[in-house]
């Protein structure tokens, strides 16, 4: 049965989705979660994806299966075996098969079949995503539930930390900044726009050496982008965020606060080992599933766009993102069909209207307050906290006190404005933003819970953080002095 209510989720969909991304990636996420829960016999049904004027909404689905008691616990315990032996090999196989698809080189029936095959692969990829991530979340919960009553949850998470892949990636970015200074190419990074830096460096012997090191980094991390919207170039195509982060570190080197990991307590029942595996996979899975898969999927969809552009049915390549997946399929099946340009123009008008109006609080029937599954609450957050005068309330996600000037960051273009000692305020963050964390005094986001990406990486950096502060971007002026308590979740505007 279709949901009666759909709610926005700003932590995962902070901006509008293009129609093609909505009917490929977003739809695969919703359907993939539902299918993963069916396979795992989990206790919730996932969600149905829906968009309006580009904004994404999720509607809870009922289970079409009987949940098995202890199913997620068993999946969590088995995850250290299943991930390397079954799930990750299948994920990587799917990515390789996506890269082999060549839409430009096929006749119309083959192109249609290729689109259908791409959809099957993408859907399976995101099903595997949740078959890894949900048990990983459960593994963390099994450990925290084993702690004595009243134990500090942040202290419990500290026992799970082993250094995640985001901090490894950040260390590589810092190394690239150091190498830029050593190879005397830092001036190029400082003086030229990111769009021409590669061209300028290629003219220099040491520049070519540095580009080789950059390309080695991008082999692993080049699937990053501002967020998961498929129309956005990935870092492998135009490493804007990487270069902006390196430029920032070249100009203002920072000391990293990550502290050595202490030996953990004894683990007679194995819960700690399982929890640590889940905690690490919670962050690292994006480098095996999300980013490589999104990069490969984007390449295939651009191939379909180039095909339509060559046939004269698109005015520009980017118009392919204005088509829904069924419309793209119809266009591929009927080479003589017309009207795609008109669809693209109408969709761009809809997105422009949606940008002005913003997302609605809900679609369908008014939402009924219900208890959220514990796993989902720790990832998404509890919802809006109370606001009293100059005090805002969120979720304490990384312990510590911080005070400093607020720096509102919306996109990578804002990275150069960040100064050491700033408190970064953002709607949400992605792994591509984490090189900034080493220079910050504190972090405030509008979305996310205690097990969100921002929370995990902030704890690795020992960075005080408060997440889920609704309206923070509007309530906190850029440059205003703010104080935050990363344990209680309280944010105070000092002046």
Coordinates of C-alpha atoms in Angstrom, one line a residue:
X1 CA 0.0 0.0 0.0
X2 CA 1.3 3.4 -0.9
X3 CA 2.3 5.8 1.9
X4 CA -0.2 8.5 3.0
X5 CA 2.5 10.9 4.1
X6 CA 5.8 11.9 2.6
X7 CA 8.4 13.9 4.6
X8 CA 11.5 15.8 3.4
X9 CA 15.0 14.6 4.6
X10 CA 17.4 17.5 4.4
X11 CA 20.3 15.4 5.7
X12 CA 20.4 13.3 2.6
X13 CA 18.7 15.6 0.1
X14 CA 19.8 19.2 1.0
X15 CA 19.2 20.5 -2.6
X16 CA 16.8 19.8 -5.4
X17 CA 17.1 16.7 -7.5
X18 CA 17.0 16.7 -11.2
X19 CA 14.2 14.5 -12.7
X20 CA 16.7 11.8 -14.0
X21 CA 18.6 11.7 -10.7
X22 CA 15.3 11.4 -8.9
X23 CA 14.1 8.5 -11.0
X24 CA 17.5 6.7 -11.0
X25 CA 19.4 7.3 -7.8
X26 CA 16.7 8.4 -5.4
X27 CA 14.2 5.7 -6.6
X28 CA 17.0 3.1 -6.3
X29 CA 17.7 4.3 -2.7
X30 CA 14.1 3.9 -1.6
X31 CA 13.4 0.6 -3.5
X32 CA 16.9 -0.7 -2.4
X33 CA 16.2 -0.1 1.3
X34 CA 12.8 -1.9 0.9
X35 CA 14.4 -4.9 -0.8
X36 CA 17.3 -5.1 1.7
X37 CA 14.8 -5.1 4.6
X38 CA 12.9 -7.9 2.9
X39 CA 16.1 -10.0 2.4
X40 CA 17.2 -9.2 6.0
X41 CA 13.7 -9.7 7.4
X42 CA 14.2 -6.4 9.2
X43 CA 11.6 -4.7 11.4
X44 CA 10.8 -1.7 9.1
X45 CA 9.7 -1.4 5.5
X46 CA 11.9 1.3 4.1
X47 CA 10.4 4.2 2.1
X48 CA 8.9 5.1 -1.2
X49 CA 10.6 8.0 -3.1
X50 CA 8.7 11.0 -4.4
X51 CA 9.7 14.4 -5.7
X52 CA 7.8 17.7 -6.1
X53 CA 9.4 20.6 -7.9
X54 CA 12.7 18.9 -7.4
X55 CA 12.5 18.4 -3.6
X56 CA 12.8 14.9 -2.3
X57 CA 10.3 13.3 0.1
X58 CA 10.2 9.9 1.7
X59 CA 7.0 8.0 2.6
X60 CA 7.3 5.0 5.0
X61 CA 6.3 1.7 3.5
X62 CA 4.6 -1.1 5.4
X63 CA 6.4 -4.4 5.6
X64 CA 5.3 -7.1 3.1
X65 CA 7.0 -9.7 5.2
X66 CA 7.0 -10.9 8.8
X67 CA 9.9 -9.5 10.7
X68 CA 12.1 -12.2 12.3
X69 CA 13.1 -11.5 15.9
X70 CA 16.9 -11.1 16.1
X71 CA 17.3 -10.9 12.3
X72 CA 19.3 -7.7 12.3
X73 CA 21.4 -8.9 15.3
X74 CA 22.4 -12.0 13.3
X75 CA 23.1 -9.9 10.3
X76 CA 25.3 -7.6 12.4
X77 CA 27.2 -10.4 13.9
X78 CA 27.8 -12.0 10.5
X79 CA 28.8 -8.7 8.8
X80 CA 32.6 -9.0 9.4
X81 CA 32.4 -12.3 7.3
X82 CA 29.8 -11.3 4.8
X83 CA 31.1 -7.9 3.8
X84 CA 34.5 -9.0 2.5
X85 CA 33.4 -12.4 1.2
X86 CA 30.0 -11.6 -0.4
X87 CA 28.8 -8.0 -0.4
X88 CA 31.9 -6.0 -1.4
X89 CA 32.9 -8.4 -4.2
X90 CA 29.3 -8.2 -5.7
X91 CA 29.3 -4.4 -5.3
X92 CA 32.7 -4.1 -7.2
X93 CA 31.5 -6.4 -9.9
X94 CA 28.4 -4.2 -10.4
X95 CA 30.6 -1.1 -10.7
X96 CA 32.8 -2.8 -13.3
X97 CA 29.7 -3.8 -15.3
X98 CA 28.4 -0.3 -15.2
X99 CA 31.7 1.0 -16.6
X100 CA 31.5 -1.4 -19.5
X101 CA 28.1 0.0 -20.7
X102 CA 28.6 2.1 -23.9
X103 CA 25.3 3.8 -24.8
X104 CA 26.7 5.7 -27.7
X105 CA 27.7 2.6 -29.6
X106 CA 24.4 0.6 -29.7
X107 CA 21.3 0.6 -31.9
X108 CA 18.0 1.8 -30.5
X109 CA 16.8 -1.6 -29.2
X110 CA 20.2 -2.3 -27.6
X111 CA 20.2 1.2 -26.1
X112 CA 16.8 0.5 -24.4
X113 CA 18.1 -2.8 -23.1
X114 CA 21.2 -1.1 -21.8
X115 CA 19.2 1.4 -19.9
X116 CA 17.1 -1.4 -18.4
X117 CA 20.3 -3.3 -17.5
X118 CA 21.8 -0.2 -15.9
X119 CA 18.7 0.2 -13.8
X120 CA 18.9 -3.4 -12.6
X121 CA 22.5 -2.9 -11.6
X122 CA 21.9 0.4 -9.8
X123 CA 19.0 -1.1 -7.9
X124 CA 21.0 -4.1 -6.8
X125 CA 23.9 -1.8 -5.9
X126 CA 21.7 0.2 -3.5
X127 CA 20.1 -2.9 -2.1
X128 CA 23.6 -4.1 -1.2
X129 CA 24.3 -0.7 0.2
X130 CA 21.6 -1.2 2.8
X131 CA 22.4 -4.8 3.4
X132 CA 25.7 -3.5 4.6
X133 CA 24.8 -0.3 6.3
X134 CA 21.8 -1.4 8.3
X135 CA 23.6 -4.3 9.9
X136 CA 26.6 -2.0 10.5
X137 CA 24.3 0.4 12.4
X138 CA 22.9 -2.5 14.3
X139 CA 26.4 -3.7 15.2
X140 CA 27.1 -0.3 16.8
X141 CA 23.9 -0.4 18.7
X142 CA 24.6 -3.9 20.0
X143 CA 27.8 -2.6 21.6
X144 CA 26.3 0.6 23.0
X145 CA 23.4 -1.4 24.4
X146 CA 25.9 -3.7 26.2
X147 CA 27.2 -0.7 28.2
X148 CA 26.1 -0.2 31.8
X149 CA 22.9 1.8 32.3
X150 CA 23.5 5.5 32.4
X151 CA 26.9 5.2 30.5
X152 CA 27.9 8.2 28.4
X153 CA 27.0 7.3 24.8
X154 CA 29.8 9.5 23.4
X155 CA 32.3 7.6 25.6
X156 CA 30.9 4.3 24.2
X157 CA 31.4 5.5 20.7
X158 CA 35.0 6.5 21.5
X159 CA 35.7 2.8 22.2
X160 CA 34.7 2.0 18.7
X161 CA 37.0 4.5 17.0
X162 CA 39.9 3.0 15.0
X163 CA 40.4 5.8 12.5
X164 CA 38.0 5.9 9.6
X165 CA 38.6 6.2 5.9
X166 CA 37.5 9.8 5.8
X167 CA 40.3 10.7 8.1
X168 CA 42.7 8.7 5.9
X169 CA 41.5 10.6 2.9
X170 CA 42.0 13.9 4.7
X171 CA 45.5 12.9 5.6
X172 CA 46.2 12.3 1.9
X173 CA 44.9 15.8 1.1
X174 CA 47.2 17.3 3.7
X175 CA 50.0 15.3 2.2
X176 CA 49.2 16.8 -1.3
X177 CA 49.3 20.3 0.3
X178 CA 52.7 19.5 1.8
X179 CA 54.0 18.2 -1.5
X180 CA 52.7 21.3 -3.4
X181 CA 54.9 23.4 -1.1
X182 CA 57.9 21.0 -1.4
X183 CA 57.7 20.9 -5.2
X184 CA 57.2 24.6 -5.4
X185 CA 53.9 24.5 -7.2
X186 CA 51.9 26.1 -4.4
X187 CA 51.9 29.5 -6.2
X188 CA 49.9 27.9 -9.1
X189 CA 47.4 26.6 -6.6
X190 CA 47.1 30.0 -5.0
X191 CA 46.9 32.2 -8.1
X192 CA 44.8 30.3 -10.7
X193 CA 41.1 29.4 -10.8
X194 CA 40.6 25.7 -10.1
X195 CA 39.3 25.2 -13.7
X196 CA 42.7 25.9 -15.2
X197 CA 45.1 24.6 -12.4
X198 CA 45.6 21.2 -14.1
X199 CA 46.5 22.9 -17.4
X200 CA 49.0 25.2 -15.7
X201 CA 50.6 22.5 -13.7
X202 CA 51.0 20.3 -16.7
X203 CA 53.3 22.9 -18.2
X204 CA 55.8 22.4 -15.3
X205 CA 58.0 19.4 -14.6
X206 CA 57.3 19.5 -10.9
X207 CA 53.7 20.3 -11.7
X208 CA 53.4 17.1 -13.6
X209 CA 54.9 15.1 -10.7
X210 CA 52.3 16.7 -8.4
X211 CA 49.4 15.9 -10.8
X212 CA 50.5 12.3 -10.8
X213 CA 50.1 12.2 -7.0
X214 CA 46.7 14.0 -7.3
X215 CA 45.6 11.4 -9.8
X216 CA 46.6 8.6 -7.4
X217 CA 44.4 10.1 -4.8
X218 CA 41.5 10.5 -7.2
X219 CA 41.6 6.8 -8.2
X220 CA 40.2 6.0 -4.8
X221 CA 38.4 9.2 -3.8
X222 CA 37.4 10.7 -7.2
X223 CA 33.8 9.7 -7.0
X224 CA 33.1 12.4 -4.4
X225 CA 31.0 15.4 -5.1
X226 CA 29.1 18.0 -3.2
X227 CA 26.4 15.5 -2.7
X228 CA 24.8 12.5 -4.5
X229 CA 22.9 14.4 -7.2
X230 CA 24.0 12.7 -10.5
X231 CA 24.1 15.8 -12.6
X232 CA 27.0 17.2 -10.5
X233 CA 30.5 16.5 -11.8
X234 CA 32.5 14.1 -9.6
X235 CA 35.9 15.0 -8.3
X236 CA 37.5 12.7 -10.9
X237 CA 36.1 15.0 -13.6
X238 CA 36.8 18.3 -12.0
X239 CA 38.4 18.1 -8.5
X240 CA 37.1 21.4 -7.4
X241 CA 36.5 20.6 -3.7
X242 CA 39.8 18.7 -3.5
X243 CA 41.7 21.6 -5.0
X244 CA 39.9 24.2 -2.8
X245 CA 40.8 22.1 0.3
X246 CA 44.5 21.8 -0.8
X247 CA 44.6 25.5 -1.6
X248 CA 43.3 26.3 1.9
X249 CA 45.9 24.0 3.5
X250 CA 48.7 25.4 1.4
X251 CA 47.8 28.9 2.6
X252 CA 47.1 28.0 6.2
X253 CA 48.6 24.7 7.4
X254 CA 46.9 23.3 10.4
X255 CA 47.8 20.9 13.2
X256 CA 45.6 17.8 13.3
X257 CA 44.0 16.9 16.6
X258 CA 43.4 13.2 16.0
X259 CA 44.7 11.5 19.1
X260 CA 46.3 8.0 19.2
X261 CA 43.7 5.2 19.7
X262 CA 44.0 3.6 23.1
X263 CA 43.7 -0.2 23.4
X264 CA 40.1 -1.2 23.9
X265 CA 38.6 -3.1 26.8
X266 CA 38.4 -6.9 26.9
X267 CA 35.9 -8.3 24.5
X268 CA 35.0 -11.7 25.8
X269 CA 31.6 -11.9 24.0
X270 CA 32.9 -10.3 20.7
X271 CA 30.4 -7.4 20.8
X272 CA 33.2 -4.8 20.7
X273 CA 34.9 -6.4 17.6
X274 CA 31.5 -6.5 15.8
X275 CA 30.8 -2.9 16.9
X276 CA 34.2 -1.6 15.7
X277 CA 33.7 -3.3 12.3
X278 CA 30.3 -1.8 11.9
X279 CA 31.5 1.7 13.0
X280 CA 34.3 1.6 10.5
X281 CA 32.1 0.3 7.7
X282 CA 29.5 3.0 8.4
X283 CA 32.0 5.5 7.0
X284 CA 34.1 3.5 4.6
X285 CA 31.2 1.9 2.6
X286 CA 30.8 5.1 0.6
X287 CA 34.2 4.6 -1.0
X288 CA 33.2 1.1 -2.2
X289 CA 29.5 1.6 -3.0
X290 CA 28.3 5.2 -3.2
X291 CA 31.1 7.1 -4.9
X292 CA 32.3 4.5 -7.4
X293 CA 28.7 3.6 -8.2
X294 CA 27.5 7.2 -8.7
X295 CA 30.5 7.9 -10.9
X296 CA 29.8 4.9 -13.1
X297 CA 26.1 5.6 -13.2
X298 CA 26.7 9.2 -14.2
X299 CA 29.0 8.1 -17.0
X300 CA 26.3 5.8 -18.4
X301 CA 23.6 8.5 -18.2
X302 CA 25.8 11.0 -19.9
X303 CA 26.4 8.5 -22.6
X304 CA 22.7 8.4 -23.3
X305 CA 22.7 12.2 -23.3
X306 CA 25.5 12.3 -25.8
X307 CA 23.5 9.9 -28.0
X308 CA 20.4 12.2 -28.0
X309 CA 22.6 15.3 -28.5
X310 CA 24.2 13.7 -31.6
X311 CA 20.8 12.9 -33.0
X312 CA 19.8 16.6 -32.6
X313 CA 17.1 15.9 -30.0
X314 CA 18.8 17.7 -27.2
X315 CA 19.9 21.3 -27.4
X316 CA 22.6 20.7 -24.8
X317 CA 24.0 17.7 -23.0
X318 CA 22.8 18.8 -19.5
X319 CA 19.2 18.6 -20.7
X320 CA 19.3 14.8 -20.3
X321 CA 19.0 15.4 -16.5
X322 CA 15.6 17.0 -17.1
X323 CA 14.1 13.7 -18.3
X324 CA 12.6 11.1 -16.1
X325 CA 13.9 7.5 -16.6
X326 CA 10.8 6.3 -18.4
X327 CA 11.0 9.4 -20.7
X328 CA 14.6 8.7 -21.5
X329 CA 13.6 5.1 -22.3
X330 CA 10.9 6.2 -24.7
X331 CA 13.3 8.6 -26.4
X332 CA 15.9 5.9 -26.9
X333 CA 13.2 3.5 -28.2
X334 CA 11.9 6.0 -30.8
X335 CA 14.8 7.8 -32.6
X336 CA 12.4 9.9 -34.6
X337 CA 10.4 11.2 -31.7
X338 CA 10.5 15.0 -30.9
X339 CA 9.5 17.1 -28.0
X340 CA 12.4 16.4 -25.6
X341 CA 13.5 20.1 -25.7
X342 CA 10.1 21.2 -24.6
X343 CA 10.1 18.7 -21.7
X344 CA 13.6 20.0 -20.7
X345 CA 12.4 23.6 -20.7
X346 CA 9.3 22.9 -18.7
X347 CA 11.3 20.9 -16.1
X348 CA 13.9 23.7 -15.7
X349 CA 11.0 26.1 -15.1
X350 CA 9.6 23.7 -12.4
X351 CA 13.0 23.5 -10.7
X352 CA 13.3 27.3 -10.7
X353 CA 9.8 27.6 -9.2
X354 CA 10.8 25.0 -6.5
X355 CA 13.9 26.9 -5.7
X356 CA 11.8 29.9 -4.9
X357 CA 9.2 28.0 -2.9
X358 CA 11.4 25.6 -1.1
X359 CA 10.4 22.2 0.2
X360 CA 7.0 21.7 1.9
X361 CA 6.9 20.3 5.5
X362 CA 5.1 17.2 4.1
X363 CA 3.1 15.8 1.2
X364 CA -0.2 14.0 1.6
X365 CA -1.8 13.7 5.0
X366 CA -0.4 15.5 8.0
X367 CA 2.2 13.4 9.8
X368 CA 1.4 11.6 13.0
X369 CA 4.2 11.7 15.6
X370 CA 5.4 8.2 16.0
X371 CA 8.3 6.6 17.8
X372 CA 11.2 6.3 15.3
X373 CA 13.3 3.1 15.1
X374 CA 16.4 3.6 17.3
X375 CA 18.8 2.9 14.5
X376 CA 17.1 5.5 12.2
X377 CA 17.0 8.1 15.0
X378 CA 20.7 7.9 15.7
X379 CA 21.4 8.4 12.0
X380 CA 18.8 11.1 11.2
X381 CA 18.5 12.8 14.5
X382 CA 15.6 13.4 16.9
X383 CA 14.0 16.4 15.1
X384 CA 13.8 20.0 16.0
X385 CA 15.0 21.1 19.4
X386 CA 13.7 24.0 21.4
X387 CA 14.9 27.6 20.9
X388 CA 15.0 30.1 23.7
X389 CA 16.2 33.6 22.8
X390 CA 19.9 33.3 21.9
X391 CA 20.1 29.6 22.7
X392 CA 19.4 26.8 20.2
X393 CA 19.2 23.1 20.9
X394 CA 20.4 20.2 18.8
X395 CA 22.0 16.8 19.4
X396 CA 25.3 16.7 21.2
X397 CA 27.4 14.5 18.8
X398 CA 31.1 15.1 19.7
X399 CA 32.0 16.2 23.3
X400 CA 33.8 19.4 24.1
X401 CA 33.2 23.1 24.4
X402 CA 34.0 25.6 21.6
X403 CA 33.6 29.3 21.0
X404 CA 34.5 31.2 17.9
X405 CA 33.1 33.1 14.9
X406 CA 30.4 31.3 13.0
X407 CA 31.3 30.6 9.4
X408 CA 28.3 29.6 7.2
X409 CA 29.4 27.1 4.5
X410 CA 26.9 26.2 1.8
X411 CA 29.2 24.9 -1.0
X412 CA 32.8 24.3 -1.9
X413 CA 33.0 27.9 -3.1
X414 CA 32.8 28.9 0.6
X415 CA 35.8 26.8 1.6
X416 CA 38.4 29.7 1.2
X417 CA 36.4 31.8 3.7
X418 CA 37.0 29.3 6.5
X419 CA 39.7 30.4 9.0
X420 CA 41.4 28.4 11.8
X421 CA 39.3 28.7 14.9
X422 CA 36.0 29.2 13.1
X423 CA 32.8 27.3 14.1
X424 CA 31.5 26.0 10.8
X425 CA 27.7 26.1 10.4
X426 CA 26.2 24.0 7.5
X427 CA 23.0 22.4 6.5
X428 CA 24.8 19.1 6.3
X429 CA 28.3 17.8 5.4
X430 CA 29.7 15.1 3.1
X431 CA 33.1 13.3 3.3
X432 CA 34.4 15.7 0.7
X433 CA 34.1 18.5 3.4
X434 CA 36.1 16.8 6.1
X435 CA 39.6 18.3 5.2
X436 CA 38.2 21.5 6.8
X437 CA 37.6 19.8 10.1
X438 CA 41.2 20.0 11.3
X439 CA 41.2 23.8 11.3
X440 CA 37.8 24.3 13.0
X441 CA 37.0 25.1 16.6
X442 CA 33.6 23.5 16.3
X443 CA 30.8 22.3 14.0
X444 CA 27.1 23.0 13.9
X445 CA 24.8 21.4 11.3
X446 CA 21.0 21.6 10.7
X447 CA 20.6 17.9 10.2
X448 CA 22.0 14.5 11.4
X449 CA 22.2 12.4 14.5
X450 CA 24.8 10.9 16.7
X451 CA 25.8 8.2 14.1
X452 CA 25.7 10.5 11.0
X453 CA 28.8 11.0 8.9
X454 CA 29.5 14.4 10.4
X455 CA 29.2 13.1 14.0
X456 CA 31.6 10.2 13.4
X457 CA 34.3 12.2 11.7
X458 CA 34.0 15.1 14.3
X459 CA 34.6 12.6 17.1
X460 CA 37.7 11.2 15.2
X461 CA 39.0 14.8 15.0
X462 CA 38.0 15.5 18.6
X463 CA 36.0 18.4 17.2
X464 CA 33.1 19.6 19.4
X465 CA 29.9 19.2 17.4
X466 CA 26.2 19.8 17.7
X467 CA 24.0 18.4 15.0
X468 CA 20.3 18.7 14.1
X469 CA 20.0 22.4 15.0
X470 CA 17.0 23.2 12.8
X471 CA 17.2 26.7 11.2
X472 CA 20.9 27.2 12.2
X473 CA 21.8 28.7 8.8
X474 CA 19.0 31.3 9.2
X475 CA 19.4 31.9 13.0
X476 CA 23.2 32.3 13.2
X477 CA 24.6 35.2 11.2
X478 CA 27.9 34.7 9.4
X479 CA 30.7 36.0 11.6
X480 CA 28.6 36.1 14.8
X481 CA 30.4 34.7 17.9
X482 CA 28.9 31.4 19.0
X483 CA 29.5 29.0 21.9
X484 CA 28.6 25.3 21.7
X485 CA 28.6 22.3 24.1
X486 CA 29.1 19.1 22.1
X487 CA 27.8 17.0 24.9
X488 CA 24.5 18.7 25.8
X489 CA 23.8 19.9 22.3
X490 CA 23.4 23.5 23.3
X491 CA 24.4 26.4 21.0
X492 CA 24.5 30.0 22.3
X493 CA 24.8 33.2 20.3
X494 CA 27.3 35.2 22.3
X495 CA 27.1 38.4 20.2

